[in-house]
Each structure stands twice: as structure tokens, then as C-alpha cells.
Amino acid sequence: MKNFIVPVEKLISAFSRLPGVGRKTATRYAYYCINISETEARNFANAIIEAKETVHYCKVCGNFTDQEVCQTCLRGDRSLICVVAEPKDILALEKVSDFGGTYHVLHGLLNPLEGKTANDIRLKELLCRVNEDKVTEVIMATSPTVEGEATAIYISNLLKPLGVKVTRIAQGVSLGTDIEYVDEVTLSRALEDRREI
Ligand SMILES: [Zn+2]
């Protein structure tokens, strides 16, 4: 009969829910956890809880922060905004060190087939920023997928009448590639070679 230990199974099933983790890896993680000291185990569990309790969205850009307004919004040039779909995209862009502007996270892309409309992404917040912060340029850094392109064009049509220059990062990346997987050099070039849309 199979040795079925409920707490171990619970741990495996918890790890299985992590992105990119299959049952085999989840089992390895679970066994690893059982072997660590109680202090280590508590620190690990507390790190998850602490992050969950203190990290929220920056009220300006929508990226994760443990402050009311994130460091990038406090220090960056607010007249230059780089628009991305998800917080994880910023991690990739931050590798490109010489970007002195700020970000705006949409938390999604327009997708009419899945019922995702302009009201479901942080578009109103972007318009507010454009009006309040004397924005001169908005760089659309959404992925070159159908949804990413459609969202870029939609936002461009919305902002251009307001006198804001809207640019799109150059397509040094193949169709369907997620921004977060693009290497630093390619991304740096894509940002440098951005063109007006
Ligand atoms: Zn921010």
C-alpha cells in the first residue's frame, strides 16, 4: 500500500500550485522543507506571510511596493512613462539601467474575446497621470502579441489628441515573446529604437 502522509501531501499540493512547478519538483521541495530546522521553516513561512501582508500596489504606477508610493515614482522622471502589462515586466526593464522615467502597470491587456475591456485595466489611472504630471512621452512596452499591439494602439489613439507623444518599443523580439524573457541587450536596443505610433 502507498505510504500516504497527509501533511506531506498538503505541502506537495501547495508547491504544485507555484508557476512552473510540477509534481516531481513539488515533492522535492516538500521533502527539503521537512528536513530543515524549525527556525528555518518558520522564517520561510513568515517571509510569505510578511510579503503578503505588507506588499501592495503603488498608488501611482500600480507596481508592487511596501510604501504608499514606490521608489521609482518618487525618484524617476514622471513626465516620461513606460507602460507595461504586469509588474513582472518591470523587473525585465529595470535591467536596462539608464531608463530615468517612471512606469505604469495596466494589470492586463485589452482582450475583447475574453471580455477584457478598457475598464478592466488601469487606463483611467494612466489618463489621470497624463493630465496631472505634464507627461511628454508615453512608451508602450507591452508584449508584441495581438493583445499587446491592440492595447498599444488603443492607448496611442487616446493620448495623441492630448498632445502626448506615444512611442512603441522596437520589435527586436519575436512575436508572442513575453517581455520578461527578453535579454538585457535586446531590451535596451528595443527601448532606444522606439518609434512614434
Ligand atoms: Zn510607483
mmCIF file with all atom_site columns, C-alpha atoms and ligand atoms in Angstrom:
data_model
loop_
_atom_site.group_PDB
_atom_site.id
_atom_site.type_symbol
_atom_site.label_atom_id
_atom_site.label_alt_id
_atom_site.label_comp_id
_atom_site.label_asym_id
_atom_site.label_entity_id
_atom_site.label_seq_id
_atom_site.pdbx_PDB_ins_code
_atom_site.Cartn_x
_atom_site.Cartn_y
_atom_site.Cartn_z
_atom_site.occupancy
_atom_site.B_iso_or_equiv
_atom_site.pdbx_formal_charge
_atom_site.auth_seq_id
_atom_site.auth_comp_id
_atom_site.auth_asym_id
_atom_site.auth_atom_id
_atom_site.pdbx_PDB_model_num
ATOM   1   C  CA . MET A 1 1   ? 0.000   0.000  0.000   1.00 0.00 ? 1   MET A CA 1
ATOM   2   C  CA . LYS A 1 2   ? 1.165   3.513  -0.818  1.00 0.00 ? 2   LYS A CA 1
ATOM   3   C  CA . ASN A 1 3   ? 2.622   5.462  2.082   1.00 0.00 ? 3   ASN A CA 1
ATOM   4   C  CA . PHE A 1 4   ? 0.221   8.439  2.152   1.00 0.00 ? 4   PHE A CA 1
ATOM   5   C  CA . ILE A 1 5   ? 1.131   11.072 4.730   1.00 0.00 ? 5   ILE A CA 1
ATOM   6   C  CA . VAL A 1 6   ? -1.480  13.822 4.809   1.00 0.00 ? 6   VAL A CA 1
ATOM   7   C  CA . PRO A 1 7   ? 0.771   16.791 5.897   1.00 0.00 ? 7   PRO A CA 1
ATOM   8   C  CA . VAL A 1 8   ? 3.355   15.855 3.252   1.00 0.00 ? 8   VAL A CA 1
ATOM   9   C  CA . GLU A 1 9   ? 0.680   15.609 0.578   1.00 0.00 ? 9   GLU A CA 1
ATOM   10  C  CA . LYS A 1 10  ? -0.654  19.019 1.626   1.00 0.00 ? 10  LYS A CA 1
ATOM   11  C  CA . LEU A 1 11  ? 2.811   20.510 1.258   1.00 0.00 ? 11  LEU A CA 1
ATOM   12  C  CA . ILE A 1 12  ? 3.336   18.906 -2.153  1.00 0.00 ? 12  ILE A CA 1
ATOM   13  C  CA . SER A 1 13  ? -0.002  20.182 -3.366  1.00 0.00 ? 13  SER A CA 1
ATOM   14  C  CA . ALA A 1 14  ? 0.850   23.693 -2.095  1.00 0.00 ? 14  ALA A CA 1
ATOM   15  C  CA . PHE A 1 15  ? 4.152   23.728 -4.000  1.00 0.00 ? 15  PHE A CA 1
ATOM   16  C  CA . SER A 1 16  ? 2.465   22.293 -7.110  1.00 0.00 ? 16  SER A CA 1
ATOM   17  C  CA . ARG A 1 17  ? 0.450   25.489 -7.347  1.00 0.00 ? 17  ARG A CA 1
ATOM   18  C  CA . LEU A 1 18  ? 3.585   27.593 -7.930  1.00 0.00 ? 18  LEU A CA 1
ATOM   19  C  CA . PRO A 1 19  ? 4.161   28.630 -11.554 1.00 0.00 ? 19  PRO A CA 1
ATOM   20  C  CA . GLY A 1 20  ? 6.411   26.224 -13.433 1.00 0.00 ? 20  GLY A CA 1
ATOM   21  C  CA . VAL A 1 21  ? 6.469   23.648 -10.644 1.00 0.00 ? 21  VAL A CA 1
ATOM   22  C  CA . GLY A 1 22  ? 5.271   20.153 -11.481 1.00 0.00 ? 22  GLY A CA 1
ATOM   23  C  CA . ARG A 1 23  ? 4.502   17.361 -9.021  1.00 0.00 ? 23  ARG A CA 1
ATOM   24  C  CA . LYS A 1 24  ? 8.048   15.966 -9.148  1.00 0.00 ? 24  LYS A CA 1
ATOM   25  C  CA . THR A 1 25  ? 9.690   19.288 -8.238  1.00 0.00 ? 25  THR A CA 1
ATOM   26  C  CA . ALA A 1 26  ? 6.961   19.970 -5.656  1.00 0.00 ? 26  ALA A CA 1
ATOM   27  C  CA . THR A 1 27  ? 7.788   16.648 -3.983  1.00 0.00 ? 27  THR A CA 1
ATOM   28  C  CA . ARG A 1 28  ? 11.487  17.584 -3.859  1.00 0.00 ? 28  ARG A CA 1
ATOM   29  C  CA . TYR A 1 29  ? 10.631  20.944 -2.268  1.00 0.00 ? 29  TYR A CA 1
ATOM   30  C  CA . ALA A 1 30  ? 8.332   19.293 0.268   1.00 0.00 ? 30  ALA A CA 1
ATOM   31  C  CA . TYR A 1 31  ? 10.978  16.764 1.327   1.00 0.00 ? 31  TYR A CA 1
ATOM   32  C  CA . TYR A 1 32  ? 13.512  19.572 1.553   1.00 0.00 ? 32  TYR A CA 1
ATOM   33  C  CA . CYS A 1 33  ? 11.204  21.528 3.866   1.00 0.00 ? 33  CYS A CA 1
ATOM   34  C  CA . ILE A 1 34  ? 10.724  18.547 6.141   1.00 0.00 ? 34  ILE A CA 1
ATOM   35  C  CA . ASN A 1 35  ? 14.487  18.290 6.603   1.00 0.00 ? 35  ASN A CA 1
ATOM   36  C  CA . ILE A 1 36  ? 15.174  21.927 7.512   1.00 0.00 ? 36  ILE A CA 1
ATOM   37  C  CA . SER A 1 37  ? 15.247  23.183 11.117  1.00 0.00 ? 37  SER A CA 1
ATOM   38  C  CA . GLU A 1 38  ? 12.122  24.519 12.773  1.00 0.00 ? 38  GLU A CA 1
ATOM   39  C  CA . THR A 1 39  ? 13.610  28.053 12.779  1.00 0.00 ? 39  THR A CA 1
ATOM   40  C  CA . GLU A 1 40  ? 14.268  27.880 9.044   1.00 0.00 ? 40  GLU A CA 1
ATOM   41  C  CA . ALA A 1 41  ? 10.773  26.581 8.441   1.00 0.00 ? 41  ALA A CA 1
ATOM   42  C  CA . ARG A 1 42  ? 9.231   29.420 10.472  1.00 0.00 ? 42  ARG A CA 1
ATOM   43  C  CA . ASN A 1 43  ? 11.378  32.040 8.700   1.00 0.00 ? 43  ASN A CA 1
ATOM   44  C  CA . PHE A 1 44  ? 10.264  30.667 5.339   1.00 0.00 ? 44  PHE A CA 1
ATOM   45  C  CA . ALA A 1 45  ? 6.585   30.644 6.272   1.00 0.00 ? 45  ALA A CA 1
ATOM   46  C  CA . ASN A 1 46  ? 6.860   34.107 7.844   1.00 0.00 ? 46  ASN A CA 1
ATOM   47  C  CA . ALA A 1 47  ? 8.549   35.539 4.744   1.00 0.00 ? 47  ALA A CA 1
ATOM   48  C  CA . ILE A 1 48  ? 5.495   34.544 2.692   1.00 0.00 ? 48  ILE A CA 1
ATOM   49  C  CA . ILE A 1 49  ? 3.063   35.959 5.239   1.00 0.00 ? 49  ILE A CA 1
ATOM   50  C  CA . GLU A 1 50  ? 5.030   39.195 5.718   1.00 0.00 ? 50  GLU A CA 1
ATOM   51  C  CA . ALA A 1 51  ? 5.241   39.803 1.955   1.00 0.00 ? 51  ALA A CA 1
ATOM   52  C  CA . LYS A 1 52  ? 1.543   39.079 1.630   1.00 0.00 ? 52  LYS A CA 1
ATOM   53  C  CA . GLU A 1 53  ? 0.649   41.478 4.448   1.00 0.00 ? 53  GLU A CA 1
ATOM   54  C  CA . THR A 1 54  ? 2.910   44.408 3.567   1.00 0.00 ? 54  THR A CA 1
ATOM   55  C  CA . VAL A 1 55  ? 3.219   44.429 -0.213  1.00 0.00 ? 55  VAL A CA 1
ATOM   56  C  CA . HIS A 1 56  ? 0.519   46.139 -2.242  1.00 0.00 ? 56  HIS A CA 1
ATOM   57  C  CA . TYR A 1 57  ? 0.225   48.242 -5.387  1.00 0.00 ? 57  TYR A CA 1
ATOM   58  C  CA . CYS A 1 58  ? 1.893   51.666 -5.592  1.00 0.00 ? 58  CYS A CA 1
ATOM   59  C  CA . LYS A 1 59  ? -0.935  54.204 -5.765  1.00 0.00 ? 59  LYS A CA 1
ATOM   60  C  CA . VAL A 1 60  ? 0.744   55.985 -8.686  1.00 0.00 ? 60  VAL A CA 1
ATOM   61  C  CA . CYS A 1 61  ? 2.143   53.308 -11.003 1.00 0.00 ? 61  CYS A CA 1
ATOM   62  C  CA . GLY A 1 62  ? 0.489   50.076 -9.834  1.00 0.00 ? 62  GLY A CA 1
ATOM   63  C  CA . ASN A 1 63  ? 3.779   48.223 -9.303  1.00 0.00 ? 63  ASN A CA 1
ATOM   64  C  CA . PHE A 1 64  ? 4.386   46.286 -6.088  1.00 0.00 ? 64  PHE A CA 1
ATOM   65  C  CA . THR A 1 65  ? 5.680   48.271 -3.126  1.00 0.00 ? 65  THR A CA 1
ATOM   66  C  CA . ASP A 1 66  ? 5.622   48.237 0.675   1.00 0.00 ? 66  ASP A CA 1
ATOM   67  C  CA . GLN A 1 67  ? 5.267   52.042 0.729   1.00 0.00 ? 67  GLN A CA 1
ATOM   68  C  CA . GLU A 1 68  ? 2.353   54.209 -0.360  1.00 0.00 ? 68  GLU A CA 1
ATOM   69  C  CA . VAL A 1 69  ? 4.325   55.405 -3.388  1.00 0.00 ? 69  VAL A CA 1
ATOM   70  C  CA . CYS A 1 70  ? 7.203   53.301 -4.757  1.00 0.00 ? 70  CYS A CA 1
ATOM   71  C  CA . GLN A 1 71  ? 10.838  54.415 -5.044  1.00 0.00 ? 71  GLN A CA 1
ATOM   72  C  CA . THR A 1 72  ? 10.702  54.668 -8.840  1.00 0.00 ? 72  THR A CA 1
ATOM   73  C  CA . CYS A 1 73  ? 7.734   57.039 -8.708  1.00 0.00 ? 73  CYS A CA 1
ATOM   74  C  CA . LEU A 1 74  ? 9.416   59.120 -6.014  1.00 0.00 ? 74  LEU A CA 1
ATOM   75  C  CA . ARG A 1 75  ? 12.737  59.448 -7.820  1.00 0.00 ? 75  ARG A CA 1
ATOM   76  C  CA . GLY A 1 76  ? 12.026  58.954 -11.525 1.00 0.00 ? 76  GLY A CA 1
ATOM   77  C  CA . ASP A 1 77  ? 11.034  61.480 -14.167 1.00 0.00 ? 77  ASP A CA 1
ATOM   78  C  CA . ARG A 1 78  ? 7.237   61.499 -14.017 1.00 0.00 ? 78  ARG A CA 1
ATOM   79  C  CA . SER A 1 79  ? 6.895   63.188 -17.402 1.00 0.00 ? 79  SER A CA 1
ATOM   80  C  CA . LEU A 1 80  ? 8.192   60.006 -19.045 1.00 0.00 ? 80  LEU A CA 1
ATOM   81  C  CA . ILE A 1 81  ? 6.025   56.923 -18.521 1.00 0.00 ? 81  ILE A CA 1
ATOM   82  C  CA . CYS A 1 82  ? 6.750   53.393 -19.694 1.00 0.00 ? 82  CYS A CA 1
ATOM   83  C  CA . VAL A 1 83  ? 3.537   51.349 -19.847 1.00 0.00 ? 83  VAL A CA 1
ATOM   84  C  CA . VAL A 1 84  ? 3.625   47.589 -19.158 1.00 0.00 ? 84  VAL A CA 1
ATOM   85  C  CA . ALA A 1 85  ? 1.018   44.881 -18.693 1.00 0.00 ? 85  ALA A CA 1
ATOM   86  C  CA . GLU A 1 86  ? 2.202   43.289 -15.423 1.00 0.00 ? 86  GLU A CA 1
ATOM   87  C  CA . PRO A 1 87  ? 4.564   44.105 -12.523 1.00 0.00 ? 87  PRO A CA 1
ATOM   88  C  CA . LYS A 1 88  ? 6.927   41.319 -13.604 1.00 0.00 ? 88  LYS A CA 1
ATOM   89  C  CA . ASP A 1 89  ? 7.604   43.170 -16.876 1.00 0.00 ? 89  ASP A CA 1
ATOM   90  C  CA . ILE A 1 90  ? 9.205   45.976 -14.871 1.00 0.00 ? 90  ILE A CA 1
ATOM   91  C  CA . LEU A 1 91  ? 11.773  43.539 -13.468 1.00 0.00 ? 91  LEU A CA 1
ATOM   92  C  CA . ALA A 1 92  ? 12.972  42.933 -17.017 1.00 0.00 ? 92  ALA A CA 1
ATOM   93  C  CA . LEU A 1 93  ? 13.005  46.618 -17.924 1.00 0.00 ? 93  LEU A CA 1
ATOM   94  C  CA . GLU A 1 94  ? 14.883  47.576 -14.757 1.00 0.00 ? 94  GLU A CA 1
ATOM   95  C  CA . LYS A 1 95  ? 17.863  45.598 -16.028 1.00 0.00 ? 95  LYS A CA 1
ATOM   96  C  CA . VAL A 1 96  ? 18.089  48.351 -18.620 1.00 0.00 ? 96  VAL A CA 1
ATOM   97  C  CA . SER A 1 97  ? 19.726  50.737 -16.193 1.00 0.00 ? 97  SER A CA 1
ATOM   98  C  CA . ASP A 1 98  ? 19.628  54.090 -17.977 1.00 0.00 ? 98  ASP A CA 1
ATOM   99  C  CA . PHE A 1 99  ? 15.855  54.498 -18.097 1.00 0.00 ? 99  PHE A CA 1
ATOM   100 C  CA . GLY A 1 100 ? 15.188  57.521 -15.893 1.00 0.00 ? 100 GLY A CA 1
ATOM   101 C  CA . GLY A 1 101 ? 11.430  57.657 -16.232 1.00 0.00 ? 101 GLY A CA 1
ATOM   102 C  CA . THR A 1 102 ? 8.594   56.007 -14.336 1.00 0.00 ? 102 THR A CA 1
ATOM   103 C  CA . TYR A 1 103 ? 6.335   53.032 -15.081 1.00 0.00 ? 103 TYR A CA 1
ATOM   104 C  CA . HIS A 1 104 ? 2.647   52.368 -15.330 1.00 0.00 ? 104 HIS A CA 1
ATOM   105 C  CA . VAL A 1 105 ? 1.265   48.870 -14.827 1.00 0.00 ? 105 VAL A CA 1
ATOM   106 C  CA . LEU A 1 106 ? -2.016  48.164 -16.619 1.00 0.00 ? 106 LEU A CA 1
ATOM   107 C  CA . HIS A 1 107 ? -2.621  44.845 -14.824 1.00 0.00 ? 107 HIS A CA 1
ATOM   108 C  CA . GLY A 1 108 ? -3.786  43.218 -18.013 1.00 0.00 ? 108 GLY A CA 1
ATOM   109 C  CA . LEU A 1 109 ? -4.247  43.908 -21.706 1.00 0.00 ? 109 LEU A CA 1
ATOM   110 C  CA . LEU A 1 110 ? -7.305  44.579 -23.816 1.00 0.00 ? 110 LEU A CA 1
ATOM   111 C  CA . ASN A 1 111 ? -8.786  41.283 -24.947 1.00 0.00 ? 111 ASN A CA 1
ATOM   112 C  CA . PRO A 1 112 ? -12.314 41.560 -26.371 1.00 0.00 ? 112 PRO A CA 1
ATOM   113 C  CA . LEU A 1 113 ? -12.565 37.785 -26.828 1.00 0.00 ? 113 LEU A CA 1
ATOM   114 C  CA . GLU A 1 114 ? -12.078 37.277 -23.102 1.00 0.00 ? 114 GLU A CA 1
ATOM   115 C  CA . GLY A 1 115 ? -14.237 40.265 -22.252 1.00 0.00 ? 115 GLY A CA 1
ATOM   116 C  CA . LYS A 1 116 ? -11.321 42.424 -21.088 1.00 0.00 ? 116 LYS A CA 1
ATOM   117 C  CA . THR A 1 117 ? -12.229 45.993 -21.913 1.00 0.00 ? 117 THR A CA 1
ATOM   118 C  CA . ALA A 1 118 ? -10.730 49.405 -21.173 1.00 0.00 ? 118 ALA A CA 1
ATOM   119 C  CA . ASN A 1 119 ? -12.488 49.433 -17.786 1.00 0.00 ? 119 ASN A CA 1
ATOM   120 C  CA . ASP A 1 120 ? -10.726 46.252 -16.693 1.00 0.00 ? 120 ASP A CA 1
ATOM   121 C  CA . ILE A 1 121 ? -7.191  47.628 -16.984 1.00 0.00 ? 121 ILE A CA 1
ATOM   122 C  CA . ARG A 1 122 ? -5.625  50.652 -15.221 1.00 0.00 ? 122 ARG A CA 1
ATOM   123 C  CA . LEU A 1 123 ? -6.323  53.074 -18.041 1.00 0.00 ? 123 LEU A CA 1
ATOM   124 C  CA . LYS A 1 124 ? -8.213  55.743 -16.083 1.00 0.00 ? 124 LYS A CA 1
ATOM   125 C  CA . GLU A 1 125 ? -5.219  55.976 -13.740 1.00 0.00 ? 125 GLU A CA 1
ATOM   126 C  CA . LEU A 1 126 ? -2.916  56.499 -16.733 1.00 0.00 ? 126 LEU A CA 1
ATOM   127 C  CA . LEU A 1 127 ? -5.110  59.294 -18.066 1.00 0.00 ? 127 LEU A CA 1
ATOM   128 C  CA . CYS A 1 128 ? -5.063  60.960 -14.633 1.00 0.00 ? 128 CYS A CA 1
ATOM   129 C  CA . ARG A 1 129 ? -1.275  60.862 -14.599 1.00 0.00 ? 129 ARG A CA 1
ATOM   130 C  CA . VAL A 1 130 ? -1.064  62.294 -18.098 1.00 0.00 ? 130 VAL A CA 1
ATOM   131 C  CA . ASN A 1 131 ? -3.269  65.187 -17.015 1.00 0.00 ? 131 ASN A CA 1
ATOM   132 C  CA . GLU A 1 132 ? -1.613  65.840 -13.669 1.00 0.00 ? 132 GLU A CA 1
ATOM   133 C  CA . ASP A 1 133 ? 2.094   65.209 -14.251 1.00 0.00 ? 133 ASP A CA 1
ATOM   134 C  CA . LYS A 1 134 ? 2.696   67.137 -17.511 1.00 0.00 ? 134 LYS A CA 1
ATOM   135 C  CA . VAL A 1 135 ? 3.614   63.906 -19.275 1.00 0.00 ? 135 VAL A CA 1
ATOM   136 C  CA . THR A 1 136 ? 5.544   64.440 -22.512 1.00 0.00 ? 136 THR A CA 1
ATOM   137 C  CA . GLU A 1 137 ? 6.073   60.854 -23.648 1.00 0.00 ? 137 GLU A CA 1
ATOM   138 C  CA . VAL A 1 138 ? 4.372   57.524 -23.030 1.00 0.00 ? 138 VAL A CA 1
ATOM   139 C  CA . ILE A 1 139 ? 6.354   54.462 -24.120 1.00 0.00 ? 139 ILE A CA 1
ATOM   140 C  CA . MET A 1 140 ? 4.223   51.403 -24.819 1.00 0.00 ? 140 MET A CA 1
ATOM   141 C  CA . ALA A 1 141 ? 6.251   48.380 -23.702 1.00 0.00 ? 141 ALA A CA 1
ATOM   142 C  CA . THR A 1 142 ? 3.524   45.770 -23.921 1.00 0.00 ? 142 THR A CA 1
ATOM   143 C  CA . SER A 1 143 ? 4.498   42.418 -25.459 1.00 0.00 ? 143 SER A CA 1
ATOM   144 C  CA . PRO A 1 144 ? 4.310   42.107 -29.253 1.00 0.00 ? 144 PRO A CA 1
ATOM   145 C  CA . THR A 1 145 ? 1.272   39.815 -29.093 1.00 0.00 ? 145 THR A CA 1
ATOM   146 C  CA . VAL A 1 146 ? -2.128  40.579 -30.638 1.00 0.00 ? 146 VAL A CA 1
ATOM   147 C  CA . GLU A 1 147 ? -3.400  41.883 -27.285 1.00 0.00 ? 147 GLU A CA 1
ATOM   148 C  CA . GLY A 1 148 ? -0.202  43.825 -26.611 1.00 0.00 ? 148 GLY A CA 1
ATOM   149 C  CA . GLU A 1 149 ? -0.350  45.545 -30.014 1.00 0.00 ? 149 GLU A CA 1
ATOM   150 C  CA . ALA A 1 150 ? -4.068  46.277 -29.778 1.00 0.00 ? 150 ALA A CA 1
ATOM   151 C  CA . THR A 1 151 ? -3.620  47.819 -26.327 1.00 0.00 ? 151 THR A CA 1
ATOM   152 C  CA . ALA A 1 152 ? -0.701  49.962 -27.542 1.00 0.00 ? 152 ALA A CA 1
ATOM   153 C  CA . ILE A 1 153 ? -2.727  51.309 -30.466 1.00 0.00 ? 153 ILE A CA 1
ATOM   154 C  CA . TYR A 1 154 ? -5.793  51.909 -28.302 1.00 0.00 ? 154 TYR A CA 1
ATOM   155 C  CA . ILE A 1 155 ? -3.793  53.928 -25.771 1.00 0.00 ? 155 ILE A CA 1
ATOM   156 C  CA . SER A 1 156 ? -1.987  55.806 -28.527 1.00 0.00 ? 156 SER A CA 1
ATOM   157 C  CA . ASN A 1 157 ? -5.291  56.890 -30.067 1.00 0.00 ? 157 ASN A CA 1
ATOM   158 C  CA . LEU A 1 158 ? -6.466  58.003 -26.652 1.00 0.00 ? 158 LEU A CA 1
ATOM   159 C  CA . LEU A 1 159 ? -3.380  60.021 -25.722 1.00 0.00 ? 159 LEU A CA 1
ATOM   160 C  CA . LYS A 1 160 ? -2.355  61.601 -29.012 1.00 0.00 ? 160 LYS A CA 1
ATOM   161 C  CA . PRO A 1 161 ? -5.237  64.110 -29.059 1.00 0.00 ? 161 PRO A CA 1
ATOM   162 C  CA . LEU A 1 162 ? -3.989  65.259 -25.632 1.00 0.00 ? 162 LEU A CA 1
ATOM   163 C  CA . GLY A 1 163 ? -0.685  66.279 -27.202 1.00 0.00 ? 163 GLY A CA 1
ATOM   164 C  CA . VAL A 1 164 ? 1.327   63.429 -25.701 1.00 0.00 ? 164 VAL A CA 1
ATOM   165 C  CA . LYS A 1 165 ? 3.974   61.686 -27.770 1.00 0.00 ? 165 LYS A CA 1
ATOM   166 C  CA . VAL A 1 166 ? 3.274   57.936 -27.751 1.00 0.00 ? 166 VAL A CA 1
ATOM   167 C  CA . THR A 1 167 ? 6.059   55.569 -28.752 1.00 0.00 ? 167 THR A CA 1
ATOM   168 C  CA . ARG A 1 168 ? 6.355   51.800 -29.072 1.00 0.00 ? 168 ARG A CA 1
ATOM   169 C  CA . ILE A 1 169 ? 9.473   49.825 -28.172 1.00 0.00 ? 169 ILE A CA 1
ATOM   170 C  CA . ALA A 1 170 ? 11.215  48.424 -31.251 1.00 0.00 ? 170 ALA A CA 1
ATOM   171 C  CA . GLN A 1 171 ? 10.399  44.845 -32.123 1.00 0.00 ? 171 GLN A CA 1
ATOM   172 C  CA . GLY A 1 172 ? 13.733  43.138 -31.547 1.00 0.00 ? 172 GLY A CA 1
ATOM   173 C  CA . VAL A 1 173 ? 11.723  40.285 -30.106 1.00 0.00 ? 173 VAL A CA 1
ATOM   174 C  CA . SER A 1 174 ? 9.809   37.590 -31.932 1.00 0.00 ? 174 SER A CA 1
ATOM   175 C  CA . LEU A 1 175 ? 6.030   37.609 -31.990 1.00 0.00 ? 175 LEU A CA 1
ATOM   176 C  CA . GLY A 1 176 ? 4.493   36.160 -28.856 1.00 0.00 ? 176 GLY A CA 1
ATOM   177 C  CA . THR A 1 177 ? 7.630   36.511 -26.759 1.00 0.00 ? 177 THR A CA 1
ATOM   178 C  CA . ASP A 1 178 ? 6.974   37.808 -23.294 1.00 0.00 ? 178 ASP A CA 1
ATOM   179 C  CA . ILE A 1 179 ? 8.934   40.901 -22.323 1.00 0.00 ? 179 ILE A CA 1
ATOM   180 C  CA . GLU A 1 180 ? 10.211  39.266 -19.127 1.00 0.00 ? 180 GLU A CA 1
ATOM   181 C  CA . TYR A 1 181 ? 12.192  36.674 -21.106 1.00 0.00 ? 181 TYR A CA 1
ATOM   182 C  CA . VAL A 1 182 ? 13.886  39.142 -23.423 1.00 0.00 ? 182 VAL A CA 1
ATOM   183 C  CA . ASP A 1 183 ? 17.579  39.644 -22.684 1.00 0.00 ? 183 ASP A CA 1
ATOM   184 C  CA . GLU A 1 184 ? 19.039  42.912 -21.478 1.00 0.00 ? 184 GLU A CA 1
ATOM   185 C  CA . VAL A 1 185 ? 20.831  43.940 -24.687 1.00 0.00 ? 185 VAL A CA 1
ATOM   186 C  CA . THR A 1 186 ? 17.799  43.306 -26.885 1.00 0.00 ? 186 THR A CA 1
ATOM   187 C  CA . LEU A 1 187 ? 15.554  45.157 -24.479 1.00 0.00 ? 187 LEU A CA 1
ATOM   188 C  CA . SER A 1 188 ? 17.955  48.074 -24.207 1.00 0.00 ? 188 SER A CA 1
ATOM   189 C  CA . ARG A 1 189 ? 18.042  48.344 -28.023 1.00 0.00 ? 189 ARG A CA 1
ATOM   190 C  CA . ALA A 1 190 ? 14.272  47.975 -28.253 1.00 0.00 ? 190 ALA A CA 1
ATOM   191 C  CA . LEU A 1 191 ? 13.861  50.860 -25.837 1.00 0.00 ? 191 LEU A CA 1
ATOM   192 C  CA . GLU A 1 192 ? 16.437  53.018 -27.610 1.00 0.00 ? 192 GLU A CA 1
ATOM   193 C  CA . ASP A 1 193 ? 14.966  52.348 -31.061 1.00 0.00 ? 193 ASP A CA 1
ATOM   194 C  CA . ARG A 1 194 ? 11.410  53.125 -30.019 1.00 0.00 ? 194 ARG A CA 1
ATOM   195 C  CA . ARG A 1 195 ? 9.288   54.766 -32.686 1.00 0.00 ? 195 ARG A CA 1
ATOM   196 C  CA . GLU A 1 196 ? 6.282   57.021 -32.588 1.00 0.00 ? 196 GLU A CA 1
ATOM   197 C  CA . ILE A 1 197 ? 2.892   55.377 -33.094 1.00 0.00 ? 197 ILE A CA 1
HETATM 198 ZN ZN . ZN  B 2 .   ? 5.101   53.624 -8.296  1.00 0.00 ? 1   ZN  B ZN 1
#
